Short mmCIF file of C-alpha atoms and ligand atoms in Angstrom, two decimals:
data_model
loop_
_atom_site.label_atom_id
_atom_site.label_comp_id
_atom_site.label_asym_id
_atom_site.label_seq_id
_atom_site.Cartn_x
_atom_site.Cartn_y
_atom_site.Cartn_z
CA UNK C 1 -15.18 -23.42 14.63
CA UNK C 2 -17.43 -25.42 12.27
CA UNK C 3 -20.39 -27.39 13.52
CA UNK C 4 -19.82 -31.13 13.64
CA UNK C 5 -23.27 -32.00 12.28
CA UNK C 6 -22.86 -29.48 9.49
CA UNK C 7 -19.59 -31.12 8.47
CA UNK C 8 -21.14 -34.57 8.67
CA UNK C 9 -23.84 -33.41 6.24
CA UNK C 10 -21.22 -31.93 3.91
CA UNK C 11 -19.20 -35.13 3.83
CA UNK C 12 -22.13 -37.58 3.53
CA UNK C 13 -22.42 -39.70 0.37
CA UNK C 14 -23.06 -37.30 -2.52
CA UNK C 15 -26.72 -38.20 -3.10
CA UNK C 16 -27.61 -36.93 0.37
CA UNK C 17 -24.74 -34.49 0.92
CA UNK C 18 -25.09 -30.79 1.63
CA UNK C 19 -22.83 -27.93 0.67
CA UNK C 20 -20.29 -26.80 3.25
CA UNK C 21 -21.42 -24.56 6.09
CA UNK C 22 -20.97 -20.87 5.37
CA UNK C 23 -18.13 -20.54 7.86
CA UNK C 24 -15.98 -22.74 5.65
CA UNK C 25 -15.77 -19.72 3.34
CA UNK C 26 -16.46 -16.77 5.62
CA UNK C 27 -14.80 -17.45 8.98
CA UNK C 28 -11.37 -15.83 9.47
CA UNK C 29 -10.57 -18.55 12.02
CA UNK C 30 -11.06 -21.24 9.37
CA UNK C 31 -8.79 -19.29 7.06
CA UNK C 32 -6.15 -19.04 9.79
CA UNK C 33 -6.34 -22.81 10.31
CA UNK C 34 -6.06 -23.41 6.56
CA UNK C 35 -3.02 -21.19 6.41
CA UNK C 36 -1.31 -23.03 9.24
CA UNK C 37 -2.23 -26.58 8.28
CA UNK C 38 -2.54 -26.42 4.50
CA UNK C 39 -1.16 -23.32 2.82
CA UNK C 40 2.15 -23.34 4.74
CA UNK C 41 2.49 -27.12 4.43
CA UNK C 42 1.67 -27.94 0.83
CA UNK C 43 3.29 -27.27 -2.53
CA UNK C 44 2.13 -24.17 -4.37
CA UNK C 45 2.76 -23.21 -7.99
CA UNK C 46 4.73 -20.09 -8.90
CA UNK C 47 5.50 -19.92 -12.62
CA UNK C 48 7.27 -21.68 -15.46
CA UNK C 49 11.04 -21.99 -15.53
CA UNK C 50 11.44 -20.35 -18.93
CA UNK C 51 9.97 -17.18 -17.47
CA UNK C 52 13.43 -16.68 -15.92
CA UNK C 53 15.72 -17.71 -18.80
CA UNK C 54 18.94 -15.82 -17.95
CA UNK C 55 21.41 -15.52 -15.10
CA UNK C 56 20.23 -12.71 -12.84
CA UNK C 57 16.56 -13.00 -13.77
CA UNK C 58 14.31 -12.66 -10.73
CA UNK C 59 10.59 -12.65 -9.99
CA UNK C 60 8.76 -11.75 -6.78
CA UNK C 61 5.66 -13.57 -5.53
CA UNK C 62 3.23 -12.91 -2.70
CA UNK C 63 2.36 -16.12 -0.91
CA UNK C 64 0.47 -17.10 2.24
CA UNK C 65 3.91 -17.45 3.89
CA UNK C 66 4.96 -13.95 2.86
CA UNK C 67 6.97 -12.61 -0.05
CA UNK C 68 9.34 -14.93 -1.87
CA UNK C 69 11.49 -14.59 -4.97
CA UNK C 70 12.86 -16.84 -7.66
CA UNK C 71 16.37 -16.06 -8.86
CA UNK C 72 18.48 -17.62 -11.61
CA UNK C 73 22.12 -17.87 -10.53
CA UNK C 74 25.29 -17.23 -12.52
CA UNK C 75 25.59 -21.03 -12.56
CA UNK C 76 22.23 -21.25 -14.39
CA UNK C 77 20.49 -22.80 -11.39
CA UNK C 78 17.06 -21.49 -10.42
CA UNK C 79 16.61 -20.97 -6.68
CA UNK C 80 13.86 -19.67 -4.39
CA UNK C 81 14.40 -17.41 -1.39
CA UNK C 82 12.36 -15.47 1.13
CA UNK C 83 12.11 -11.95 -0.24
CA UNK C 84 13.51 -10.01 2.71
CA UNK C 85 16.84 -8.49 3.57
CA UNK C 86 18.87 -10.08 6.37
CA UNK C 87 19.66 -6.67 7.91
CA UNK C 88 16.32 -5.35 9.08
CA UNK C 89 13.93 -7.06 6.78
CA UNK C 90 13.11 -4.78 3.88
CA UNK C 91 11.51 -6.27 0.82
CA UNK C 92 14.36 -6.84 -1.61
CA UNK C 93 12.71 -6.96 -5.01
CA UNK C 94 9.32 -6.33 -6.54
CA UNK C 95 7.90 -7.51 -9.84
CA UNK C 96 10.46 -9.00 -12.16
CA UNK C 97 13.76 -8.05 -13.71
CA UNK C 98 17.37 -8.99 -14.31
CA UNK C 99 20.26 -7.88 -12.15
CA UNK C 100 23.89 -8.62 -11.31
CA UNK C 101 23.28 -8.37 -7.55
CA UNK C 102 20.18 -7.91 -5.43
CA UNK C 103 20.65 -4.62 -3.62
CA UNK C 104 18.44 -3.83 -0.66
CA UNK C 105 16.64 -0.52 -1.20
CA UNK C 106 17.00 0.41 2.51
CA UNK C 107 20.72 0.37 3.52
CA UNK C 108 22.14 -1.24 0.40
CA UNK C 109 23.19 -4.63 1.67
CA UNK C 110 23.71 -6.68 -1.49
CA UNK C 111 23.38 -10.33 -2.36
CA UNK C 112 24.94 -12.50 -5.04
CA UNK C 113 22.85 -14.46 -7.49
CA UNK C 114 23.19 -17.61 -5.38
CA UNK C 115 21.68 -15.75 -2.42
CA UNK C 116 24.92 -15.27 -0.47
CA UNK C 117 25.58 -11.92 1.18
CA UNK C 118 28.05 -9.73 -0.73
CA UNK C 119 28.06 -6.13 0.50
CA UNK C 120 27.14 -4.99 4.01
CA UNK C 121 28.45 -1.48 4.67
CA UNK C 122 29.46 -0.37 8.18
CA UNK C 123 29.12 -3.76 9.83
CA UNK C 124 32.75 -4.08 10.99
CA UNK C 125 31.92 -3.42 14.67
CA UNK C 126 29.06 -5.89 14.84
CA UNK C 127 30.25 -8.66 17.16
CA UNK C 128 29.98 -12.18 15.88
CA UNK C 129 28.69 -10.97 12.54
CA UNK C 130 29.18 -13.69 9.97
CA UNK C 131 28.64 -12.90 6.34
CA UNK C 132 28.16 -16.58 5.49
CA UNK C 133 25.27 -16.91 7.93
CA UNK C 134 23.49 -13.88 6.53
CA UNK C 135 22.67 -14.96 3.03
CA UNK C 136 19.08 -15.01 1.80
CA UNK C 137 16.86 -17.59 3.46
CA UNK C 138 16.20 -20.41 1.00
CA UNK C 139 12.70 -21.66 0.20
CA UNK C 140 12.20 -25.28 -0.82
CA UNK C 141 11.58 -25.44 -4.57
CA UNK C 142 11.06 -28.29 -7.04
CA UNK C 143 10.08 -28.34 -10.67
CA UNK C 144 8.09 -30.75 -12.78
CA UNK C 145 8.19 -30.38 -16.57
CA UNK C 146 9.26 -26.75 -16.19
CA UNK C 147 6.52 -25.86 -13.69
CA UNK C 148 8.09 -24.38 -10.55
CA UNK C 149 6.51 -25.22 -7.20
CA UNK C 150 7.58 -24.12 -3.72
CA UNK C 151 6.67 -25.08 -0.17
CA UNK C 152 7.44 -23.74 3.30
CA UNK C 153 7.47 -27.26 4.75
CA UNK C 154 10.75 -29.17 4.97
CA UNK C 155 8.92 -32.40 5.61
CA UNK C 156 6.27 -32.45 2.89
CA UNK C 157 6.76 -35.30 0.39
CA UNK C 158 8.67 -34.57 -2.83
CA UNK C 159 6.64 -32.78 -5.51
CA UNK C 160 6.62 -35.82 -7.74
CA UNK C 161 4.98 -37.85 -4.99
CA UNK C 162 2.42 -35.08 -4.46
CA UNK C 163 1.55 -35.22 -8.17
CA UNK C 164 0.86 -38.97 -8.05
CA UNK C 165 -0.29 -40.17 -11.46
CA UNK C 166 -0.74 -36.69 -12.96
CA UNK C 167 2.49 -37.01 -14.99
CA UNK C 168 1.13 -40.23 -16.48
CA UNK C 169 -2.33 -38.82 -17.24
CA UNK C 170 -0.87 -35.71 -18.90
CA UNK C 171 2.14 -37.49 -20.40
CA UNK C 172 1.10 -37.35 -24.04
CA UNK C 173 0.68 -33.56 -23.90
CA UNK C 174 4.45 -33.22 -23.28
CA UNK C 175 3.93 -30.28 -20.94
CA UNK C 176 7.71 -29.84 -20.64
CA UNK C 177 7.64 -28.41 -24.15
CA UNK C 178 5.01 -25.81 -23.26
CA UNK C 179 5.96 -22.14 -23.04
CA UNK C 180 4.00 -19.48 -21.21
CA UNK C 181 2.95 -16.71 -23.60
CA UNK C 182 0.26 -14.86 -21.65
CA UNK C 183 -0.86 -14.08 -18.10
CA UNK C 184 -3.42 -11.92 -16.32
CA UNK C 185 -3.92 -11.32 -12.63
CA UNK C 186 -7.34 -10.76 -11.06
CA UNK C 187 -8.21 -9.98 -7.45
CA UNK C 188 -11.51 -11.68 -6.70
CA UNK C 189 -13.25 -10.79 -3.46
CA UNK C 190 -13.99 -14.38 -2.60
CA UNK C 191 -12.64 -17.34 -0.70
CA UNK C 192 -9.92 -19.32 -2.47
CA UNK C 193 -11.86 -22.58 -2.35
CA UNK C 194 -14.81 -21.13 -4.26
CA UNK C 195 -12.49 -20.51 -7.22
CA UNK C 196 -11.25 -24.08 -7.34
CA UNK C 197 -14.69 -25.60 -6.76
CA UNK C 198 -16.08 -23.56 -9.62
CA UNK C 199 -13.24 -24.66 -11.86
CA UNK C 200 -14.12 -28.31 -11.29
CA UNK C 201 -17.78 -28.43 -12.30
CA UNK C 202 -19.56 -27.91 -15.61
CA UNK C 203 -22.97 -27.54 -13.93
CA UNK C 204 -22.67 -23.74 -14.19
CA UNK C 205 -21.11 -23.34 -17.63
CA UNK C 206 -24.33 -23.21 -19.68
CA UNK C 207 -25.58 -20.41 -17.44
CA UNK C 208 -22.63 -18.31 -16.28
CA UNK C 209 -20.83 -18.77 -19.61
CA UNK C 210 -23.89 -18.83 -21.88
CA UNK C 211 -22.37 -16.14 -24.11
CA UNK C 212 -18.88 -17.65 -24.17
CA UNK C 213 -18.05 -21.34 -23.74
CA UNK C 214 -21.66 -22.40 -23.18
CA UNK C 215 -22.97 -25.74 -22.00
CA UNK C 216 -20.39 -28.47 -21.32
CA UNK C 217 -20.41 -32.01 -20.06
CA UNK C 218 -17.66 -33.72 -18.16
CA UNK C 219 -16.59 -37.00 -16.66
CA UNK C 220 -14.70 -37.45 -13.42
CA UNK C 221 -11.49 -39.44 -13.67
CA UNK C 222 -9.82 -41.48 -10.95
CA UNK C 223 -6.60 -40.01 -9.66
CA UNK C 224 -3.77 -41.16 -7.42
CA UNK C 225 -1.91 -38.48 -5.47
CA UNK C 226 -2.87 -35.02 -4.28
CA UNK C 227 -4.88 -33.95 -7.29
CA UNK C 228 -8.32 -34.23 -8.88
CA UNK C 229 -9.31 -34.44 -12.52
CA UNK C 230 -12.37 -34.04 -14.69
CA UNK C 231 -12.44 -34.14 -18.45
CA UNK C 232 -14.74 -31.84 -20.42
CA UNK C 233 -15.70 -33.90 -23.41
CA UNK C 234 -15.11 -32.23 -26.79
CA UNK C 235 -13.34 -33.57 -29.85
CA UNK C 236 -11.62 -30.21 -30.34
CA UNK C 237 -9.79 -27.83 -28.05
CA UNK C 238 -12.21 -25.76 -25.97
CA UNK C 239 -9.58 -23.08 -25.44
CA UNK C 240 -11.22 -21.03 -28.16
CA UNK C 241 -14.92 -20.14 -28.14
CA UNK C 242 -17.42 -22.45 -29.85
CA UNK C 243 -17.73 -20.18 -32.92
CA UNK C 244 -13.95 -19.99 -33.45
CA UNK C 245 -12.24 -23.11 -34.75
CA UNK C 246 -8.93 -23.67 -32.93
CA UNK C 247 -6.24 -22.34 -35.27
CA UNK C 248 -3.50 -24.60 -33.90
CA UNK C 249 -3.30 -28.31 -34.71
CA UNK C 250 -3.69 -30.85 -31.90
CA UNK C 251 -0.44 -31.85 -30.21
CA UNK C 252 1.23 -34.75 -32.02
CA UNK C 253 0.89 -38.12 -30.36
CA UNK C 254 -1.96 -37.38 -27.92
CA UNK C 255 -3.21 -40.61 -26.42
CA UNK C 256 -6.77 -41.81 -27.02
CA UNK C 257 -8.09 -40.37 -23.74
CA UNK C 258 -6.42 -37.00 -24.26
CA UNK C 259 -8.00 -36.64 -27.71
CA UNK C 260 -11.47 -36.82 -26.17
CA UNK C 261 -11.42 -33.51 -24.39
CA UNK C 262 -9.84 -31.04 -21.99
CA UNK C 263 -8.56 -32.08 -18.58
CA UNK C 264 -9.41 -29.76 -15.71
CA UNK C 265 -7.40 -30.52 -12.62
CA UNK C 266 -6.92 -29.30 -9.10
CA UNK C 267 -3.40 -29.79 -7.86
CA UNK C 268 -4.13 -29.44 -4.14
CA UNK C 269 -4.45 -27.04 -2.64
CA UNK C 270 -4.42 -23.94 -4.86
CA UNK C 271 -3.60 -24.67 -8.49
CA UNK C 272 -5.49 -25.76 -11.56
CA UNK C 273 -3.93 -26.95 -14.80
CA UNK C 274 -6.41 -27.07 -17.69
CA UNK C 275 -4.92 -29.14 -20.47
CA UNK C 276 -6.48 -29.14 -23.91
CA UNK C 277 -5.62 -30.81 -27.20
CA UNK C 278 -3.52 -27.84 -28.39
CA UNK C 279 -2.47 -25.86 -25.30
CA UNK C 280 -2.71 -25.59 -21.54
CA UNK C 281 -3.64 -22.84 -19.12
CA UNK C 282 -3.46 -22.50 -15.39
CA UNK C 283 -5.58 -20.90 -12.72
CA UNK C 284 -3.23 -20.21 -9.85
CA UNK C 285 -4.91 -19.04 -6.66
CA UNK C 286 -3.13 -17.18 -3.88
CA UNK C 287 -5.36 -17.00 -0.83
CA UNK C 288 -5.09 -13.59 0.84
CA UNK C 289 -7.90 -13.63 3.42
CA UNK C 290 -11.10 -15.58 4.02
CA UNK C 291 -12.82 -13.37 1.43
CA UNK C 292 -9.97 -12.25 -0.81
CA UNK C 293 -7.77 -14.06 -3.31
CA UNK C 294 -5.37 -13.36 -6.10
CA UNK C 295 -6.08 -15.34 -9.25
CA UNK C 296 -3.51 -15.61 -11.99
CA UNK C 297 -4.53 -17.11 -15.30
CA UNK C 298 -1.58 -18.14 -17.46
CA UNK C 299 -1.63 -19.59 -20.98
CA UNK C 300 0.95 -21.88 -22.59
CA UNK C 301 1.47 -23.34 -26.06
CA UNK C 302 3.88 -25.98 -27.32
CA UNK C 303 7.18 -24.31 -28.17
CA UNK C 304 6.89 -25.61 -31.75
CA UNK C 305 3.88 -23.40 -32.56
CA UNK C 306 5.56 -20.20 -31.35
CA UNK C 307 7.55 -20.14 -34.59
CA UNK C 308 4.33 -19.67 -36.60
CA UNK C 309 4.62 -16.12 -38.01
CA UNK C 310 0.94 -15.63 -37.24
CA UNK C 311 1.23 -16.98 -33.72
CA UNK C 312 0.22 -13.79 -31.91
CA UNK C 313 -2.80 -13.16 -34.13
CA UNK C 314 -3.96 -16.74 -33.70
CA UNK C 315 -3.29 -16.86 -29.96
CA UNK C 316 -5.40 -13.72 -29.40
CA UNK C 317 -8.56 -15.84 -29.65
CA UNK C 318 -7.33 -18.00 -26.74
CA UNK C 319 -6.33 -15.01 -24.61
CA UNK C 320 -9.74 -13.42 -25.07
CA UNK C 321 -11.54 -16.63 -24.20
CA UNK C 322 -9.40 -17.18 -21.08
CA UNK C 323 -9.92 -13.64 -19.84
CA UNK C 324 -13.64 -13.41 -20.63
CA UNK C 325 -14.43 -16.72 -18.97
CA UNK C 326 -12.31 -15.91 -15.90
CA UNK C 327 -14.14 -12.59 -15.49
CA UNK C 328 -17.50 -14.35 -15.76
CA UNK C 329 -16.43 -16.82 -13.07
CA UNK C 330 -15.13 -14.10 -10.77
CA UNK C 331 -18.44 -12.23 -11.19
CA UNK C 332 -20.51 -15.17 -9.98
CA UNK C 333 -18.05 -16.12 -7.22
CA UNK C 334 -18.16 -12.63 -5.72
CA UNK C 335 -21.97 -12.88 -5.61
CA UNK C 336 -21.65 -16.26 -3.90
CA UNK C 337 -19.20 -14.88 -1.31
CA UNK C 338 -21.56 -12.01 -0.43
CA UNK C 339 -24.53 -14.33 0.00
CA UNK C 340 -22.57 -16.84 2.10
CA UNK C 341 -22.38 -14.01 4.64
CA UNK C 342 -26.12 -14.23 5.32
CA UNK C 343 -26.94 -15.04 8.96
CA UNK C 344 -29.80 -17.11 7.54
CA UNK C 345 -27.56 -19.17 5.29
CA UNK C 346 -28.26 -22.87 5.31
CA UNK C 347 -26.43 -25.68 3.59
CA UNK C 348 -27.92 -26.66 0.23
CA UNK C 349 -28.31 -30.06 -1.43
CA UNK C 350 -25.71 -31.10 -3.99
CA UNK C 351 -26.15 -32.39 -7.53
CA UNK C 352 -24.27 -35.36 -8.91
CA UNK C 353 -22.49 -32.69 -10.95
CA UNK C 354 -21.04 -31.26 -7.73
CA UNK C 355 -18.97 -34.36 -7.03
CA UNK C 356 -15.59 -32.65 -7.33
CA UNK C 357 -16.86 -29.63 -5.38
CA UNK C 358 -17.50 -32.01 -2.52
CA UNK C 359 -14.15 -33.74 -3.07
CA UNK C 360 -12.26 -30.45 -2.75
CA UNK C 361 -14.07 -29.64 0.50
CA UNK C 362 -13.37 -33.06 1.93
CA UNK C 363 -9.68 -32.81 1.04
CA UNK C 364 -9.46 -29.49 2.87
CA UNK C 365 -11.31 -30.82 5.91
CA UNK C 366 -9.07 -33.87 6.01
CA UNK C 367 -6.10 -31.54 6.40
CA UNK C 368 -7.59 -29.41 9.19
CA UNK C 369 -7.72 -30.40 12.86
CA UNK C 370 -11.47 -29.86 12.96
CA UNK C 371 -12.77 -33.38 13.00
CA UNK C 372 -12.19 -36.07 15.56
S1 FES I 401 17.06 -3.55 5.63
FE1 FES I 401 18.26 -4.13 3.94
S2 FES I 401 20.07 -3.08 4.19
FE2 FES I 401 18.94 -2.48 5.91
FE1 FE2 I 402 -16.71 -21.19 -15.07
#
């Protein structure tokens, strides 16, 4: 699928490493292998818990394993299920909402808020039919600090193990007190890995973002667990543009490291948390095909600042910055995806500033049965 020598060059020590071969981003067979060995095996982020505050609140998500839904039960417990009806498989819900029962739009089977089957008209002649066995199919779900993750694998390690020392590194930001106030969804025509690679280097920022965030410098931090981290050095939050002083005060009690800048992370395989002195935002990538992804950008602030009567006016500067920068990134990534399709493409040399780009690629390769 991918040439052995090409992969050896891509995984060589950074000073003599090459970028990944084009097929890493353009070959549907590589994408199929990633889906089987990575996307269906690892934890993926969905949303924050407070986005479903009440009993009956539900949200639908498209994932590489098909549609799923989150549903808050009458008992207050949040659960995840596959989003299909147990009769003949219709999609049950779309978007988000609040309901007393989930009612299938096809033949009106209905489900309680804990996923158990409630109504199933005209099934009395079906031999061996057991209502108990025909509840919604659960999806494994765990939360950390209010961030809801799911996985299709029963045997993947607990989320907290996956996160390694991320909770420690981000401890002083008290992310459990964050509340999501804003989200946008983009549909970039590019491979999912390009989005995460781009999000982990500041080599491009002075060029692609010359009119917005501008030039940045970063340091790579050691991590333990299934995540990577760089810190963009800046004594103030970079969640507003350079000309706009951040209107919100830094979070109380940030540790010395956290005060020095914004952490950009990749929580393998498909999620980035960017954590600044006054807020956090996520880039959540849903791979759709080798050359198509869904990118959600979501912004969160500490709950304490939401009470500020001018919160919305102040937060607008953050929302604009997040959206403008994301659109600039998507613009360049779509150009990169097109050019990676060249039959003449050859692997390029890497800069020391591409260290985390290489690290992401190596992590992916390590999880694919491509190498001996
Ligand atoms: S598919 Fe849902 S009730 Fe028939
Ligand atoms: Fe960027």
